[in-house]
Coordinates of C-alpha atoms in Angstrom, one line a residue:
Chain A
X1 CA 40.5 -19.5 -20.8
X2 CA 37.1 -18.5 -18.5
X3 CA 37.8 -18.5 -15.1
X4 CA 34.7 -19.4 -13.2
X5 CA 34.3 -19.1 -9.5
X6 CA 32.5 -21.8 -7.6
X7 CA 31.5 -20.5 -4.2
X8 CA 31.4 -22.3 -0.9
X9 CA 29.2 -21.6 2.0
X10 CA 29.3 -24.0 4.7
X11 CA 26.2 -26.3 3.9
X12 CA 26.7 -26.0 0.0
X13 CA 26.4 -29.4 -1.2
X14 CA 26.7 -28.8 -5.1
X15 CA 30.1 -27.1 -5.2
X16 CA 32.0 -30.1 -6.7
X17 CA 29.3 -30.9 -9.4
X18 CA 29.4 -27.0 -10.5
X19 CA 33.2 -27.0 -10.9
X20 CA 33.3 -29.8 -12.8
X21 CA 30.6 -28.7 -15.1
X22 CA 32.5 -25.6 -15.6
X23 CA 35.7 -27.9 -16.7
X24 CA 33.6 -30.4 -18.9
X25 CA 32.4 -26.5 -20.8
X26 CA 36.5 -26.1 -21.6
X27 CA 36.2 -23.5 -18.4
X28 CA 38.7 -23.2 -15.4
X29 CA 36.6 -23.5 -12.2
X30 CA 38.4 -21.4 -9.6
X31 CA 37.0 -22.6 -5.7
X32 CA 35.9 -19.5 -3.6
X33 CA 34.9 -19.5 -0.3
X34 CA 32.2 -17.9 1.8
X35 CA 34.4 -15.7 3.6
X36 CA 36.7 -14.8 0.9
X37 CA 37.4 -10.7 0.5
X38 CA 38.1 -10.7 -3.3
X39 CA 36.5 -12.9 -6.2
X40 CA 40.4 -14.4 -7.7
X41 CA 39.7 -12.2 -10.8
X42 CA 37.1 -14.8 -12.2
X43 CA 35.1 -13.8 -15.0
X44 CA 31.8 -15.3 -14.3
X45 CA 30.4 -16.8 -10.7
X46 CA 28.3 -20.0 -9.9
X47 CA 25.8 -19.7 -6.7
X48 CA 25.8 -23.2 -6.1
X49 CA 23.0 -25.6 -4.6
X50 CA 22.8 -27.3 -0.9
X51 CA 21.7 -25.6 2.7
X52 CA 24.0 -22.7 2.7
X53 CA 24.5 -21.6 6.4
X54 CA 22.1 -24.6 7.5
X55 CA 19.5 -23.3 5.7
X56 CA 18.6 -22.3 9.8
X57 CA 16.9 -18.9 9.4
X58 CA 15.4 -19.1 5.9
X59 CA 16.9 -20.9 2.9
X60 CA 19.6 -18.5 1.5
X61 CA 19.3 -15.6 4.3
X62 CA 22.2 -16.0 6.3
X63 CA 24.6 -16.6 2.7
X64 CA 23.5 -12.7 2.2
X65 CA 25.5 -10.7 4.6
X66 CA 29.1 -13.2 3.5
X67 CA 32.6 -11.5 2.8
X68 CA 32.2 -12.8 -0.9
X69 CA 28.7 -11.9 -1.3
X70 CA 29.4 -8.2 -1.2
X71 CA 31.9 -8.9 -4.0
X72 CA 29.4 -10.9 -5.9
X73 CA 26.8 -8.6 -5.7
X74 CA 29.0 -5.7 -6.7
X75 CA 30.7 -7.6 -9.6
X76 CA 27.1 -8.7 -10.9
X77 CA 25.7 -5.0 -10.9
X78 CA 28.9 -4.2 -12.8
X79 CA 27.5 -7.2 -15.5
X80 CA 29.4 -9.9 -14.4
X81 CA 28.0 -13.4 -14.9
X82 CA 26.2 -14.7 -12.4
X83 CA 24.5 -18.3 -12.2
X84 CA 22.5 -19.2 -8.8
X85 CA 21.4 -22.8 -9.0
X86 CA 18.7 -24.0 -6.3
X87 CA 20.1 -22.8 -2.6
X88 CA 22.1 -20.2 -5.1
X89 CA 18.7 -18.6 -6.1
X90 CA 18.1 -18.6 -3.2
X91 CA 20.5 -16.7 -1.8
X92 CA 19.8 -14.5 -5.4
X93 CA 16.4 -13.4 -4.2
X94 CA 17.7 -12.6 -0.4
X95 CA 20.3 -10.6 -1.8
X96 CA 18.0 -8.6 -3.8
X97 CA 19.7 -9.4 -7.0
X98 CA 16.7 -11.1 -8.4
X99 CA 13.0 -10.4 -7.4
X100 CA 10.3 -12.8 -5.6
X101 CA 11.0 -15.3 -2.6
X102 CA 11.4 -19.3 -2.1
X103 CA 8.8 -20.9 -0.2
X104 CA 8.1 -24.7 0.7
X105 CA 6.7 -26.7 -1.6
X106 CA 2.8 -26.8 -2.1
X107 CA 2.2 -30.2 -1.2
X108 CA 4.9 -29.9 1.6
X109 CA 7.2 -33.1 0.4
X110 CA 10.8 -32.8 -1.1
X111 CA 10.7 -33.7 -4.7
X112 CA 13.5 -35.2 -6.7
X113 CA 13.0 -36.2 -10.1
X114 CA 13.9 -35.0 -13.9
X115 CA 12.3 -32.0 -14.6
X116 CA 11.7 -30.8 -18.6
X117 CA 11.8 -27.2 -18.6
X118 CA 11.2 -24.9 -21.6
X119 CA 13.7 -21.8 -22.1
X120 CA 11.5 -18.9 -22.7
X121 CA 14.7 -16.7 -23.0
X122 CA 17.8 -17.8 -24.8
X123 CA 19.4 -14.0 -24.6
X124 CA 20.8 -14.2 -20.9
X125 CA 24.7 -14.9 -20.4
X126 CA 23.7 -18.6 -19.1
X127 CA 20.9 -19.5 -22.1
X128 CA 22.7 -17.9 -25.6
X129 CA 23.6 -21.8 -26.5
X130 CA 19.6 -22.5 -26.3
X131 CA 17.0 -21.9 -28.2
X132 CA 13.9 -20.2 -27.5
X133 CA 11.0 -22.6 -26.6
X134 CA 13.7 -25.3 -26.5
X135 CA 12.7 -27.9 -23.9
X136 CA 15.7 -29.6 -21.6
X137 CA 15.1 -32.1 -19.3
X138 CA 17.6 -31.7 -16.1
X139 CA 17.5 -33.0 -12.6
X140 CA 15.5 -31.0 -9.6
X141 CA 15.6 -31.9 -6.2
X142 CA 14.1 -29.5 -3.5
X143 CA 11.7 -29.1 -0.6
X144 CA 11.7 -24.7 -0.3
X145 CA 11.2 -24.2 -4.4
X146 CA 7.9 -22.4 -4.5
X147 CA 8.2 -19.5 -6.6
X148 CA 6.6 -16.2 -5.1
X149 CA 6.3 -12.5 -5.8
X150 CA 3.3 -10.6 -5.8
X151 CA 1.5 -10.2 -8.9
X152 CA 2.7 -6.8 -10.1
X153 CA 6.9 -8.6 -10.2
X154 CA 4.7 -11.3 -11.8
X155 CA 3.3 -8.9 -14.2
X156 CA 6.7 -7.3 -14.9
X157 CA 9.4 -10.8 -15.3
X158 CA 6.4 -11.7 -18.1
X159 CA 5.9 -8.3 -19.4
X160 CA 10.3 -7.6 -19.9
X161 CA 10.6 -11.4 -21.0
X162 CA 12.5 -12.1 -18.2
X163 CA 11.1 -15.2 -16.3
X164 CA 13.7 -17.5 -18.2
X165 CA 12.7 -21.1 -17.4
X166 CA 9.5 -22.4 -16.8
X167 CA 8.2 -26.0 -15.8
X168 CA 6.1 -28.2 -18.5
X169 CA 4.3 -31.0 -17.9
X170 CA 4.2 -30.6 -14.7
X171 CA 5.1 -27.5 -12.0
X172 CA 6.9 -29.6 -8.8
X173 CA 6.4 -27.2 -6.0
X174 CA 3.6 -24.7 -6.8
X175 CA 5.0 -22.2 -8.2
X176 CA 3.6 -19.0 -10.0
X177 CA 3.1 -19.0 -13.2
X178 CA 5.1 -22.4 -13.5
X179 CA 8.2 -19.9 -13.1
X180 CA 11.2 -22.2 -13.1
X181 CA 13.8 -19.4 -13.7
X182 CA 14.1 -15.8 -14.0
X183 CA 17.1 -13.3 -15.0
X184 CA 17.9 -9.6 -14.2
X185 CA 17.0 -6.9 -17.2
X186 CA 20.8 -6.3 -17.7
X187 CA 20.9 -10.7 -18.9
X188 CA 24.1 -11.4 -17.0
X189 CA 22.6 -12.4 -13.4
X190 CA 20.1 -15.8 -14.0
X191 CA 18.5 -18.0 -11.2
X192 CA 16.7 -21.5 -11.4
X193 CA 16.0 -24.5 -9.1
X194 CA 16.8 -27.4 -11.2
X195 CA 20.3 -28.5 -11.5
X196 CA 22.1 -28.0 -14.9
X197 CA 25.4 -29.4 -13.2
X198 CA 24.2 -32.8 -12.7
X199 CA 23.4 -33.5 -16.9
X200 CA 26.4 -32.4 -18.2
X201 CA 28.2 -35.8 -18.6
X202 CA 26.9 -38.9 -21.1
X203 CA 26.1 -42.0 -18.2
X204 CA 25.7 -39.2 -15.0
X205 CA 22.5 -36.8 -16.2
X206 CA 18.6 -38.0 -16.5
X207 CA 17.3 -40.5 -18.5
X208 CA 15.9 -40.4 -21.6
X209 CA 13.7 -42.7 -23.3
X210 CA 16.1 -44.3 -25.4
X211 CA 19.4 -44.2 -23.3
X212 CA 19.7 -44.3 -20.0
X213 CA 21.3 -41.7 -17.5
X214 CA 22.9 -39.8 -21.1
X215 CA 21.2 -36.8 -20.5
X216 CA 23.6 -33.6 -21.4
X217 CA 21.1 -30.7 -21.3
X218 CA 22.7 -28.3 -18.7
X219 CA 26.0 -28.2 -20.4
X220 CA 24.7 -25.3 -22.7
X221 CA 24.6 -23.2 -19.5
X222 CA 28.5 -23.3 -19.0
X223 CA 29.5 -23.2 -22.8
X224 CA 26.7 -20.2 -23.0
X225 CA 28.8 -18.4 -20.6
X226 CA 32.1 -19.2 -21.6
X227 CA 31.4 -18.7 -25.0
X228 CA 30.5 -15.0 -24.2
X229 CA 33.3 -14.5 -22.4
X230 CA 36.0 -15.6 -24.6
X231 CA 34.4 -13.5 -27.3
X232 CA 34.1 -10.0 -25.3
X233 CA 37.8 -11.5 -23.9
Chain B
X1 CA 19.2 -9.0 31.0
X2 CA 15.6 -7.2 28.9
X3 CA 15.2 -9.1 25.8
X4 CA 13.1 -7.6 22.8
X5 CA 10.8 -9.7 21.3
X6 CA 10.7 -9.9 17.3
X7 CA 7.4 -11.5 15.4
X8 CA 7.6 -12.1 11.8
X9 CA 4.6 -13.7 10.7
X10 CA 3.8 -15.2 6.9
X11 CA 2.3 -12.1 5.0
X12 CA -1.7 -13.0 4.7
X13 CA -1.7 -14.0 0.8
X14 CA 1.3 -16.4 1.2
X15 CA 0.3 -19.6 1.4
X16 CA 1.8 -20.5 4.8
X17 CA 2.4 -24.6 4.1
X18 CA 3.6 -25.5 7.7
X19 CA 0.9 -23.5 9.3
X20 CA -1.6 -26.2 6.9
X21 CA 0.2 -29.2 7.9
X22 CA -0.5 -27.9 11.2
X23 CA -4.1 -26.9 11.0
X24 CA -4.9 -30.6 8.6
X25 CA -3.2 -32.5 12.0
X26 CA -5.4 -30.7 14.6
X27 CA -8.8 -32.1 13.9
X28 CA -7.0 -35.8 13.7
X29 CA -6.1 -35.1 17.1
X30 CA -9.7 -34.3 18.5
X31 CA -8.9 -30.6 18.2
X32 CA -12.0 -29.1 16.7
X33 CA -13.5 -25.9 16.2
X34 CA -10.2 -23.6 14.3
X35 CA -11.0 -23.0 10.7
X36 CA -6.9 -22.5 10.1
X37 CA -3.4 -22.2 11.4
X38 CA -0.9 -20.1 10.4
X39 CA 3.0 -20.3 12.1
X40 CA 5.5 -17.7 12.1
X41 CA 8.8 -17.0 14.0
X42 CA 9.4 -15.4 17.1
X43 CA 13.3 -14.4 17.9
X44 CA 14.2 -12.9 21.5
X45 CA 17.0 -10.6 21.4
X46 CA 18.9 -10.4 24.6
X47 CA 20.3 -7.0 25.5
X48 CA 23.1 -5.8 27.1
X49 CA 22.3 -3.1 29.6
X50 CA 19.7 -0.6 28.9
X51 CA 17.4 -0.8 26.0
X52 CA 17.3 3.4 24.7
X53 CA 15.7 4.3 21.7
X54 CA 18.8 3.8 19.8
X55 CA 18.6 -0.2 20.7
X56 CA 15.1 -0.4 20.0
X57 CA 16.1 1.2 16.3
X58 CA 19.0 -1.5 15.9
X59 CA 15.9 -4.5 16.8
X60 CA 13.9 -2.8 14.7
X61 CA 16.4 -2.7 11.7
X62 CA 17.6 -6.2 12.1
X63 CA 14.1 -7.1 11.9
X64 CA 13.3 -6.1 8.6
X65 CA 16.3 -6.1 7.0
X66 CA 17.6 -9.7 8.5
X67 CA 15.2 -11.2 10.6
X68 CA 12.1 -11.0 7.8
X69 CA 12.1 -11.5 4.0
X70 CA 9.0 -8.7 2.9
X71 CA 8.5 -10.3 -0.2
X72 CA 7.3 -12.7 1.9
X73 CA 7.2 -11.9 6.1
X74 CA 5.6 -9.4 7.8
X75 CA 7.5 -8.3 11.5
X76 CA 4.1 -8.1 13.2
X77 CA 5.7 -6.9 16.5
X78 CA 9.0 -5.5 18.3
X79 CA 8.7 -5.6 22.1
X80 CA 10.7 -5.7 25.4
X81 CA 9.6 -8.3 27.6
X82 CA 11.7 -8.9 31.2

C-alpha cells in the first residue's frame, strides 16, 4: 500500500483533513512532524494547509529552514511526490521548489468559498486521474493567495505547460494569469491554494446544484498519486 | 549592544496591498497631499560584541536569504545604528 506522509508544522491547521483524504484514496497516511530528521520511508508527501510557524515572518518562510524540509526537498528533487496545498505552496515557493511568491489578496479580505478550477495539466503525479480542461469545483479559503512572479516565470509555467490549475469564473485573490496551481518540469512536485482535502467525502465537500455538500472532486488528487505509485511499486 | 538595521521593502512592481489600505485610510483621516503608501519591514539585529566585517556579511546573508523573499522583497538597507 502508498504510504503518504502528512507533515506537521506548528500552526498547520489541515493536517487531519489531508490524512484522511489520503485513507479515503486506499492510501496509508503516515503523520510527520516539523522537526523530524527522516521522512518514515513514505512514498509521496502532503505540504498541508494552515499558518505554519504563525505565519509571523511571511506565510511559509519560517516552515523553509525545518529538520523535515531538508528531507522533503531532497526526496522531491530525487522525484518523489510532492503535494503543497495552500500554506503548503507556500512554503513550496519559499523553498525554492516551485517558482513565484504568495502575496495578500487584491482586494485585501480573506475569501472562503467553492472555487471551480480547470486542470490545464492532467500529466503531474497529483492530476493523472483528471482530465485535461476538466473543471472541479473544491473549497478555497485564504487571505495571502495572490499568485506572483515576474512575467518571464509567467512566460515560461505557460510556455512548458506547467501552470496546472487555473481559476474560472472568477480569480479570488488577484492572481496572474488566473494561476491557481503550478507543478515542477520533472511532474512529481504540484502546488495549489484551494483545498482538495476537504471534497473527498459525499455530505463533507462543496455543494453542487443538485445535492448538497456531495462534492468529491479532490479525491482524484490522492488516487492520482497512489495509483502511480502502486504501479512503478 | 550595536544592533544592525535590516529594510526589506515591497519590490516597486508588486502591488504592495497593506501599503493601499494604508494610503486609501489617510485622506479619511484629514491627511492630504501623499499620492501613495507603500509599507515594508524593518528587523533590528542585536549583536553580541563587536560588529567586524564578518558579522556585517552574516546580516547581510540572513537578509536575503531569510529575512527577504526576491521574488517579491527588495533589502533596501543593512545598517548599524547604537
Amino acid at each position: 500500500m502508498a504510504r503518504i506522509g502528512v507533515v506537521t508544522f506548528p500552526g498547520s491547521l489541515d493536517d487531519r483533513d489531508a490524512a484522511r483524504a489520503v485513507r479515503l484514496a486506499d492510501g496509508e497516511a503516515v503523520n510527520l512532524f516539523h522537526t523530524d530528521a527522516d521522512l518514515q520511508g513514505v512514498d509521496a508527501v502532503v505540504l498541508p494547509g494552515g499558518f505554519s510557524y504563525g505565519d509571523y515572518l511571511r506565510a511559509g518562510a519560517i516552515s523553509r529552514f525545518s529538520p523535515i524540509m531538508e528531507r522533503v526537498v531532497d526526496a522531491a528533487r530525487g522525484g518523489m511526490p510532492v503535494l503543497g496545498i495552500c500554506n503548503g505552496f507556500q512554503v513550496l515557493t519559499e523553498v525554492h521548489l516551485l517558482p513565484g511568491s504568495m502575496i495578500k489578496n487584491e482586494h485585501l479580505h480573506f475569501v472562503c468559498r467553492d472555487q471551480v478550477l480547470r486542470v490545464e495539466n492532467a500529466s503531474t503525479a497529483w492530476t493523472s486521474d483528471y482530465a485535461a480542461g476538466q473543471e472541479i469545483t473544491i473549497p478555497l479559503k485564504n487571505q495571502d493567495g495572490q499568485y506572483v512572479a515576474d512575467e518571464h516565470t509567467l512566460d515560461e509555467l505557460e510556455g512548458e505547460g506547467l501552470v496546472t490549475f487555473r481559476y474560472v469564473g472568477w480569480n479570488p485573490n488577484g492572481s496572474r494569469r488566473d494561476i491557481a496551481g503550478i507543478t515542477n518540469g520533472r511532474g512529481n512536485v504540484v502546488g495549489l491554494m484551494p483545498h482538495p482535502e476537504h471534497a473527498v467525502e459525499p455530505g463533507f465537500g462543496p455543494d453542487s446544484r443538485l445535492n448538497g455538500r456531495r462534492g468529491t472532486d479532490g479525491l482524484a488528487f490522492f488516487t492520482s498519486a497512489i495509483r502511480e505509485l502502486v504501479a512503478t511499486g | 549592544m550595536p544592533t544592525i538595521v535590516v529594510h526589506v521593502m515591497p519590490k516597486p512592481e508588486i502591488l504592495d496591498p497593506q501599503g493601499k489600505a494604508v494610503g486609501a485610510a489617510l485622506p479619511r483621516l484629514g491627511f492630504e497631499g501623499f499620492a501613495s503608501v507603500r509599507q515594508g519591514k524593518r528587523f533590528e539585529l542585536q549583536v553580541d560584541g563587536e560588529v567586524t566585517d564578518e558579522v556585517m556579511a552574516q546580516a547581510r546573508e540572513a537578509a536575503t536569504t531569510m529575512l527577504s523573499n526576491p521574488v517579491i522583497e527588495d533589502v533596501v538597507a543593512v545598517e548599524v545604528v547604537d
